Tab-separated table of C-alpha atoms and ligand atoms in Angstrom:
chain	number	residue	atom	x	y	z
B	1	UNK	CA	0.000	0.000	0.000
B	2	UNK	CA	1.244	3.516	-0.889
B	3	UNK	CA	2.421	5.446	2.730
B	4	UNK	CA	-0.685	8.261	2.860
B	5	UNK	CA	2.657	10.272	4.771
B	6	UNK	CA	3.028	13.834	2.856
B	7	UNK	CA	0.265	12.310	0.269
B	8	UNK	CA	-2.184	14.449	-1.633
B	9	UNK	CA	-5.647	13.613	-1.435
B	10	UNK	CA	-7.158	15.259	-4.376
B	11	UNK	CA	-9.413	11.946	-5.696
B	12	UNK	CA	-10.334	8.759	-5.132
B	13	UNK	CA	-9.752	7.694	-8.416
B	14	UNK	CA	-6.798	5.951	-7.726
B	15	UNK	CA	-7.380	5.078	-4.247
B	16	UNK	CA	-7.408	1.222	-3.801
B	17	UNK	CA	-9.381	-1.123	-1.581
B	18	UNK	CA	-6.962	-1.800	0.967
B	19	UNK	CA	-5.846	2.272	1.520
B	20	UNK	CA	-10.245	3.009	2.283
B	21	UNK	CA	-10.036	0.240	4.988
B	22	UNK	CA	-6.695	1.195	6.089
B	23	UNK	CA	-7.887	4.910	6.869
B	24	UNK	CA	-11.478	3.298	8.359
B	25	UNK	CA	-8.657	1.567	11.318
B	26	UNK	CA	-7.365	4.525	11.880
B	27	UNK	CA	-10.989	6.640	12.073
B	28	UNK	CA	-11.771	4.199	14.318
B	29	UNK	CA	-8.714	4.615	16.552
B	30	UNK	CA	-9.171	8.505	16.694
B	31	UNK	CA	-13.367	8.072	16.997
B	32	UNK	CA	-13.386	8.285	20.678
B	33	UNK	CA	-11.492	11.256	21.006
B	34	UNK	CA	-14.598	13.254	18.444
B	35	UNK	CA	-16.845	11.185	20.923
B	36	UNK	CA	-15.399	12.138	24.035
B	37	UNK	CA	-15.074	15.649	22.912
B	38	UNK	CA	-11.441	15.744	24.077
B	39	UNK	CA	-8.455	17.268	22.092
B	40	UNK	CA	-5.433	15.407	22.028
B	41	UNK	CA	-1.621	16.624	21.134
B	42	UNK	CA	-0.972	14.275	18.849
B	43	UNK	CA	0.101	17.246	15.855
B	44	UNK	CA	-0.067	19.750	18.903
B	45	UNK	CA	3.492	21.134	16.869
B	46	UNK	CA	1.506	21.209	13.313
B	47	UNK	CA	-0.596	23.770	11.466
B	48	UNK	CA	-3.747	23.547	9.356
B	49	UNK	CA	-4.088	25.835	6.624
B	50	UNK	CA	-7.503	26.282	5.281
B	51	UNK	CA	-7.854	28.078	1.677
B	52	UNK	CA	-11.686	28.576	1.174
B	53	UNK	CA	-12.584	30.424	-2.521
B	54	UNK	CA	-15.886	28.967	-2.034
B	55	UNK	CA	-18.874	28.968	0.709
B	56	UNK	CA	-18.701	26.078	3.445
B	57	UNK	CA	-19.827	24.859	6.203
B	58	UNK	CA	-18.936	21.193	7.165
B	59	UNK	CA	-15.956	20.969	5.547
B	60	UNK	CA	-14.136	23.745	6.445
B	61	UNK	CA	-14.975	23.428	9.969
B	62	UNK	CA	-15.104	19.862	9.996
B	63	UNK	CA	-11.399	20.120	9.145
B	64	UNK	CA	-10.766	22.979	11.339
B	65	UNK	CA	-12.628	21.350	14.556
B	66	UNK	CA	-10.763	17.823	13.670
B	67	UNK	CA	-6.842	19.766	13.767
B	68	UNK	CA	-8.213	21.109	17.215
B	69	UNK	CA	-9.214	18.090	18.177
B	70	UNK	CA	-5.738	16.469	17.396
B	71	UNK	CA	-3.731	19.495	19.156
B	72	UNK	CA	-2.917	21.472	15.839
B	73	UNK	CA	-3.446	24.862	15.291
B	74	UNK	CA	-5.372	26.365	12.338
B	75	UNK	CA	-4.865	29.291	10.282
B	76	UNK	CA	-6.508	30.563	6.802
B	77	UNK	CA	-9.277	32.431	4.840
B	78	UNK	CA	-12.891	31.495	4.115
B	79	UNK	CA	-13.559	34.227	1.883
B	80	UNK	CA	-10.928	34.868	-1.100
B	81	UNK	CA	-12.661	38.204	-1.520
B	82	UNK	CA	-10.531	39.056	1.438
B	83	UNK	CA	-7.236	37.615	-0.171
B	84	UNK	CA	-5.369	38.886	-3.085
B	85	UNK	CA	-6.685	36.325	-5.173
B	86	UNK	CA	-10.054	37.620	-4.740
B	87	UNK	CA	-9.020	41.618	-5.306
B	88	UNK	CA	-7.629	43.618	-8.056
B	89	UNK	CA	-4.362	41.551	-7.781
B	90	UNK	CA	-6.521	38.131	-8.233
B	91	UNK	CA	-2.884	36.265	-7.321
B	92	UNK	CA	-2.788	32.916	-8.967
B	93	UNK	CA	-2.888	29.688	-7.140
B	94	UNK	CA	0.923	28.788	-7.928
B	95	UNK	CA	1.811	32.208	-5.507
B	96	UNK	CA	-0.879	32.252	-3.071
B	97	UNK	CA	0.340	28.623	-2.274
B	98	UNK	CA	3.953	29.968	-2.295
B	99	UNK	CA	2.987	31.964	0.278
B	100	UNK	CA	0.900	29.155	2.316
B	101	UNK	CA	3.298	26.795	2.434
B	102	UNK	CA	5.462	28.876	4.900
B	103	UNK	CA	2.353	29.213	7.022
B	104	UNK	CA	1.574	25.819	7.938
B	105	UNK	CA	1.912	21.968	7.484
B	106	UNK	CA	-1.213	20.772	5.510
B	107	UNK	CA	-3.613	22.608	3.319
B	108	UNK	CA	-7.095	21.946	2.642
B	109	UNK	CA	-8.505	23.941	-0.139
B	110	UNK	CA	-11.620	24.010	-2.099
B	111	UNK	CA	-12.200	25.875	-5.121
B	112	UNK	CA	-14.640	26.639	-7.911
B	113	UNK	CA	-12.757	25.556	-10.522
B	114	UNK	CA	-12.247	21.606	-11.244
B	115	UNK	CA	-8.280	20.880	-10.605
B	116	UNK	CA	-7.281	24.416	-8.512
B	117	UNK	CA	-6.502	21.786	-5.490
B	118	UNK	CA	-3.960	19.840	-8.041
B	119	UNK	CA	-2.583	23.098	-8.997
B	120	UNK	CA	-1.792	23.803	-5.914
B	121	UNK	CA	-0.122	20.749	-5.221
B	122	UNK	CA	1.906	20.703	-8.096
B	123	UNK	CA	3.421	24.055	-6.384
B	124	UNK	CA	3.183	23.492	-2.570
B	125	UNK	CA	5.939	21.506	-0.349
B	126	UNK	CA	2.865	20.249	2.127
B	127	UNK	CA	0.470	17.927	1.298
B	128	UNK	CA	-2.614	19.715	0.016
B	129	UNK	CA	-6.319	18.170	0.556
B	130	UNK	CA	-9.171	18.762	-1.690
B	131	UNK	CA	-12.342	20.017	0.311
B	132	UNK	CA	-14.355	20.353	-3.200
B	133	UNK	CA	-12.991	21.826	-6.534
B	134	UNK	CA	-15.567	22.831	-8.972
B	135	UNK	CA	-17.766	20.091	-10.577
B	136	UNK	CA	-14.482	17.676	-9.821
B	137	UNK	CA	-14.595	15.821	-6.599
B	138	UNK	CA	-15.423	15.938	-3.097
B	139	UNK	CA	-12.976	13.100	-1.760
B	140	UNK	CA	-13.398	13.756	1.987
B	141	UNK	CA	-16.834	14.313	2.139
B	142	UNK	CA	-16.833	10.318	0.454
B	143	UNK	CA	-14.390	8.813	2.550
B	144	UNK	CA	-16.233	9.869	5.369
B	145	UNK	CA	-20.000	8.555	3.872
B	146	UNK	CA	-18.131	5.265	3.311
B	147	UNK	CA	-17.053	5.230	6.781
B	148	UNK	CA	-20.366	5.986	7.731
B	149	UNK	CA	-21.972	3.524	5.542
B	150	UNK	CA	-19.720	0.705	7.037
B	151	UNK	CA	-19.720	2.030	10.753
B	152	UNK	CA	-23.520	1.353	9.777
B	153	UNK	CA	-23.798	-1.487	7.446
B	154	UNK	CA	-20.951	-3.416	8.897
B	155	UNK	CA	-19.898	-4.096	4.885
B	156	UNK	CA	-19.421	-1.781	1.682
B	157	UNK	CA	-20.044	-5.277	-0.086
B	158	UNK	CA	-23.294	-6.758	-1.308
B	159	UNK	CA	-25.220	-3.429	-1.082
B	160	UNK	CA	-26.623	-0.969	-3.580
B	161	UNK	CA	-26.387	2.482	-3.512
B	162	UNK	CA	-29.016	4.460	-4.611
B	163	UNK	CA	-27.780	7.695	-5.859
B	164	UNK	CA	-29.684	10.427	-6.057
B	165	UNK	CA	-29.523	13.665	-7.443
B	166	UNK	CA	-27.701	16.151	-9.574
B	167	UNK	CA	-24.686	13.309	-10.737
B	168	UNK	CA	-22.648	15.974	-12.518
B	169	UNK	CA	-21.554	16.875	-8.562
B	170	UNK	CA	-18.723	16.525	-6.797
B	171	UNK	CA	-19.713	13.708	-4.380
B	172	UNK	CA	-21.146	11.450	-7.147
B	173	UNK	CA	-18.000	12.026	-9.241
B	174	UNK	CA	-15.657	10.691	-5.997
B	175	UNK	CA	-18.603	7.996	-4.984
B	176	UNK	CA	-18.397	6.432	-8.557
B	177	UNK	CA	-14.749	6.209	-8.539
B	178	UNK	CA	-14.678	4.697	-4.501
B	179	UNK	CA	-17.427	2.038	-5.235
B	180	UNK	CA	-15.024	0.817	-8.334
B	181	UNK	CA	-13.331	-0.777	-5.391
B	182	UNK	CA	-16.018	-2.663	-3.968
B	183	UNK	CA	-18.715	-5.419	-4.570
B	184	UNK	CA	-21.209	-2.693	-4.575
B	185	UNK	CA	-23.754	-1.421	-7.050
B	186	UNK	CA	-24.450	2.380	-8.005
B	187	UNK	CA	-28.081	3.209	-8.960
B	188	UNK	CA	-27.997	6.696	-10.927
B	189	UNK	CA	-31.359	8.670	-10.541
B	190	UNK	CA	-31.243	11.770	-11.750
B	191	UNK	CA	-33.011	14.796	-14.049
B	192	UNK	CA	-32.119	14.408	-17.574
B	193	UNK	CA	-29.986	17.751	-17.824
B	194	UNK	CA	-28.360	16.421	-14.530
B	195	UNK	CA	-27.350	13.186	-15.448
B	196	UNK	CA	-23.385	12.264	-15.762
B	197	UNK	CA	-21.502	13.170	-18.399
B	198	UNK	CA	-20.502	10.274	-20.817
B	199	UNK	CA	-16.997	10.984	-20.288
B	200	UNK	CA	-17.054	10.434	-16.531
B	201	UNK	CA	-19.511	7.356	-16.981
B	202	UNK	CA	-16.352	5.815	-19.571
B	203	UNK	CA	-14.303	6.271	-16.495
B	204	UNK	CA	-16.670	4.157	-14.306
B	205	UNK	CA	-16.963	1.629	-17.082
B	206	UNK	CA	-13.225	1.359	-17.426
B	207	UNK	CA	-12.623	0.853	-13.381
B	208	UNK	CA	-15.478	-1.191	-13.260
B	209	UNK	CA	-17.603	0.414	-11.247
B	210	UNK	CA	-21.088	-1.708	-11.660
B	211	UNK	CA	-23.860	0.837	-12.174
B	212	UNK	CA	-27.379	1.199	-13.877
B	213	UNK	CA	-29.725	4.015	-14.613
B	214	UNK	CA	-33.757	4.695	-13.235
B	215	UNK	CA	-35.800	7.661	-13.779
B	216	UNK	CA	-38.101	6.789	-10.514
B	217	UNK	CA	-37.290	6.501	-6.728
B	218	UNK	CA	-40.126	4.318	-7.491
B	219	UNK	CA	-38.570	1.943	-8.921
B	220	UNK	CA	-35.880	0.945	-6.814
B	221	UNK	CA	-36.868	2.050	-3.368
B	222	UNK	CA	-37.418	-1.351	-2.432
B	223	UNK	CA	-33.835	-2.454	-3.447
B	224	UNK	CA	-31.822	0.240	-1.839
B	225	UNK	CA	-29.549	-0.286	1.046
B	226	UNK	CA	-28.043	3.055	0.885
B	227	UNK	CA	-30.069	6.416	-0.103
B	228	UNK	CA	-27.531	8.732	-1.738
B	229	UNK	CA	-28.485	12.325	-1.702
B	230	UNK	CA	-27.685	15.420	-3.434
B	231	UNK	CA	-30.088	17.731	-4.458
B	232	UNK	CA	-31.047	18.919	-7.569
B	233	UNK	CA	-31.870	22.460	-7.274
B	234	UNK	CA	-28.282	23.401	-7.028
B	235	UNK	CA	-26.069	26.427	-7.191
B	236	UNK	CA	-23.798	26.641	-10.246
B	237	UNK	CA	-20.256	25.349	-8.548
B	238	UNK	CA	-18.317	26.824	-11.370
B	239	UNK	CA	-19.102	30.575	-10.074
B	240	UNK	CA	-17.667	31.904	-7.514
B	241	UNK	CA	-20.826	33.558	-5.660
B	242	UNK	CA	-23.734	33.365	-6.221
B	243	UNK	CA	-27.425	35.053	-5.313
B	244	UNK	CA	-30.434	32.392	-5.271
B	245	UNK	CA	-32.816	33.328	-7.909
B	246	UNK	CA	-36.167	33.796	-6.556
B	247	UNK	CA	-37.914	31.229	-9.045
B	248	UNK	CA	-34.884	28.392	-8.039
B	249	UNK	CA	-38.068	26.012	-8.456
B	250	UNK	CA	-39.196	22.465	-6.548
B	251	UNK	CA	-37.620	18.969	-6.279
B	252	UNK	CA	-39.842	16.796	-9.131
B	253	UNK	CA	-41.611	13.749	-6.821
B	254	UNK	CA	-38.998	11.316	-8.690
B	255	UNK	CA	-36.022	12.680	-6.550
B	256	UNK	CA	-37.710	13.254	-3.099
B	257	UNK	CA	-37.675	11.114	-0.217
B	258	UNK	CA	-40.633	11.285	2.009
B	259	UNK	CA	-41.890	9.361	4.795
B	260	UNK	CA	-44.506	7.878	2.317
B	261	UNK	CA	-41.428	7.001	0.154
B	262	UNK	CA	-39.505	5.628	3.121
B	263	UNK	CA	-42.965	3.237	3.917
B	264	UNK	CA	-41.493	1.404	0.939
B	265	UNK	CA	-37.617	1.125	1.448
B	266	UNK	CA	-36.023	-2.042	2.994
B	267	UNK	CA	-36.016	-1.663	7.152
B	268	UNK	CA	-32.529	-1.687	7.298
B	269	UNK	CA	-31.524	0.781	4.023
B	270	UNK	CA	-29.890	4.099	5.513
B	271	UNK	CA	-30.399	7.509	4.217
B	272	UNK	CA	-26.894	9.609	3.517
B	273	UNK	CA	-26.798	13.081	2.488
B	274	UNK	CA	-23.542	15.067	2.558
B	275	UNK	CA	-26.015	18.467	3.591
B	276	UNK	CA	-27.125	21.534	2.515
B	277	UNK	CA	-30.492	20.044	1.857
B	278	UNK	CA	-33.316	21.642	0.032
B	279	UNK	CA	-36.691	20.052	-0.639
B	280	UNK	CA	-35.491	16.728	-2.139
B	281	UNK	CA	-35.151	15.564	1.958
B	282	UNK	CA	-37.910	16.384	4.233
B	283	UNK	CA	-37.248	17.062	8.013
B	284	UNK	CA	-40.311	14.946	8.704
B	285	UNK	CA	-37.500	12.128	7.720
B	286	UNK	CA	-35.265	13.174	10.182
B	287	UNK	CA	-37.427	11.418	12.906
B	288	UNK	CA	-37.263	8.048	10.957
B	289	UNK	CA	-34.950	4.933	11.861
B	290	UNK	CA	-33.421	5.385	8.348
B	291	UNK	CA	-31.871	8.739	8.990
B	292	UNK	CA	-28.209	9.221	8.948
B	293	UNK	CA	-27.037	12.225	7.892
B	294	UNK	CA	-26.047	13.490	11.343
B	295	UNK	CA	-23.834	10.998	12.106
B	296	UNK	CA	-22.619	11.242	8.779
B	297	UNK	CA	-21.887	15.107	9.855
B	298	UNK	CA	-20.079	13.923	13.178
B	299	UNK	CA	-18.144	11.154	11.308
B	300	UNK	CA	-16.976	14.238	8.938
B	301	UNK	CA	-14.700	15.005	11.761
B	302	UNK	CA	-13.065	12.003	12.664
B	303	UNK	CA	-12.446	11.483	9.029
B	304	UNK	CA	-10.657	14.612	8.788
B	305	UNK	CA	-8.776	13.687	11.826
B	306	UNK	CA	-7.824	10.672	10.083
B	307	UNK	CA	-7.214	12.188	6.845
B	308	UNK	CA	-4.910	15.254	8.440
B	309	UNK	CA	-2.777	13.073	10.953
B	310	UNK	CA	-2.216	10.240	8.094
B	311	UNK	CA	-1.036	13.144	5.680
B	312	UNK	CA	1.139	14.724	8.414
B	313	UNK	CA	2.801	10.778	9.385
B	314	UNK	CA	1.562	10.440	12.857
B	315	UNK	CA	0.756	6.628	12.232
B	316	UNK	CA	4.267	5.904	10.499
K	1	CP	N1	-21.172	18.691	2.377
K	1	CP	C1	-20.462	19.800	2.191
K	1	CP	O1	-19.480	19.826	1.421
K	1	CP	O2	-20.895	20.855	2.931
K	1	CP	P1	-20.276	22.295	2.929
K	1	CP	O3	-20.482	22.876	1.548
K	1	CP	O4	-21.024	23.047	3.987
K	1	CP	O5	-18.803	22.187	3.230
């Protein structure tokens, strides 16, 4: 297995089987530190730099409360417009990261353009993590579903994930390449104008990555043992703010999940959604067994926890 020390995580297109269950040991030998809400001092000499040209709220601070919890310090911007790369200047990745590099030990970006986190990589001397770039991938936000999913499932084998939503995302980008790796199927429900491009779905094809295509919650509630959710009234992720149009419009029935939809799923099928929600989730389904996008928010952190102290060599 490759050493994750001083690593990159910018996709999980290349990450094998073994290196997901190797990081899911060490989650679970950091999880009762997040559950015992203590901080440690195992990086208590490290620093977390957070580069943020984009709006977040889990990730960042998911990040940012998981370096606290391991002893680190943190230091960065959540708002570019405050940066030279946001101003008249707009300073390009290759010398803002120049600069960042001197200010801590591990940086976590995201970005609205697919790739900025590889850019930055290709110029920084600390490893650099990819907290969302553009249409791209979202490779912590999966590791730590998968983690959630197996915390819950006891297996990422056997089961089929229903994924729902906009699939040109982020998420489903990095959960097609993860569940290449495992005996797992990928249901794809999604609008038409939302549905993956064919060059991503020749990627899946070529890792292997067994998947299938329904227009209908319908039609394969009964089969799911994991709900997948995005939504599909979405912001454009290629610009860099945005202002919600007033007519933003309502979730079509075929990508919602109600409790009348839920009366239908398998008792033991779990419900994942990597948050903000809009209409496509009800809170009346927060109150069902199925529910498990909060802990899916609290495992957030002890991923990053694992993801920061394997990149920084603290299990070498
Ligand atoms: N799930 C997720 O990426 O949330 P944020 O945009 O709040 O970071």
């Amino acid at each position: 297995m490759r050493s994750f020390a001083g690593r990159d995580i910018l996709s999980l297109k290349e990450f094998e089987r073994n290196e997901f269950f190797h990081l899911f040991e060490i989650a679970d030998r950091l999880e009762p530190i997040a559950r015992e809400r203590r901080n440690t001092d195992l990086l208590a000499h490290k620093t977390l730099v957070t580069a943020f040209y984009q709006p977040s709220t889990r990730t960042r601070l998911a990040h940012e409360a998981a370096m606290h919890r391991l002893g680190g310090h943190v230091t960065g911007f959540s708002d570019a417009k405050m940066t030279r790369a946001g101003d008249f200047y707009q300073e390009s990745i290759k010398d803002t990261v120049h600069m960042l590099e001197y200010y801590g030990d591990v940086l976590v970006m995201r970005h609205f353009e697919q790739g900025a986190p590889h850019e930055a990589a290709k110029w920084a001397s600390i490893p650099v993590i990819n907290a969302g770039d553009g249409w791209g991938e979202h490779p912590t936000q999966v590791l730590t579903d998968l983690y959630t999913v197996l915390k819950e499932k006891g297996t990422l084998d056997g089961l089929t994930f229903v994924a729902i939503g906009d699939h040109r995302m982020r998420t489903m980008h990095s959960l097609g390449y993860a569940l290449s790796q495992f005996d797992a199927e990928m249901v794809i429900l999604s609008p038409e104008e939302m549905a993956p491009l064919p060059e991503f779905l020749a990627e899946l094809d070529d890792k292997g990555t067994n998947y299938r295509t329904v227009e209908h919650i319908d039609e394969v509630i009964g089969e799911a043992d994991v709900i997948y959710m995005e939504p599909v009234i979405q912001p454009d992720y290629t610009i860099p703010v945005h202002e919600r149009p007033d007519d933003y419009g309502v979730t079509p029935d075929n990508y919602k999940i109600t409790q009348e939809v839920m009366s239908r799923a398998k008792g033991d099928s779990i419900i994942l959604h990597s948050l903000p929600r809009m209409d496509e989730l009800l809170p009346e389904v927060d109150d069902l067994k199925h529910a498990r996008y909060w802990q899916e928010a609290y495992n957030g952190v002890v991923m990053r926890m694992t993801l920061i102290s394997s990149v920084l060599g603290a299990w070498e």
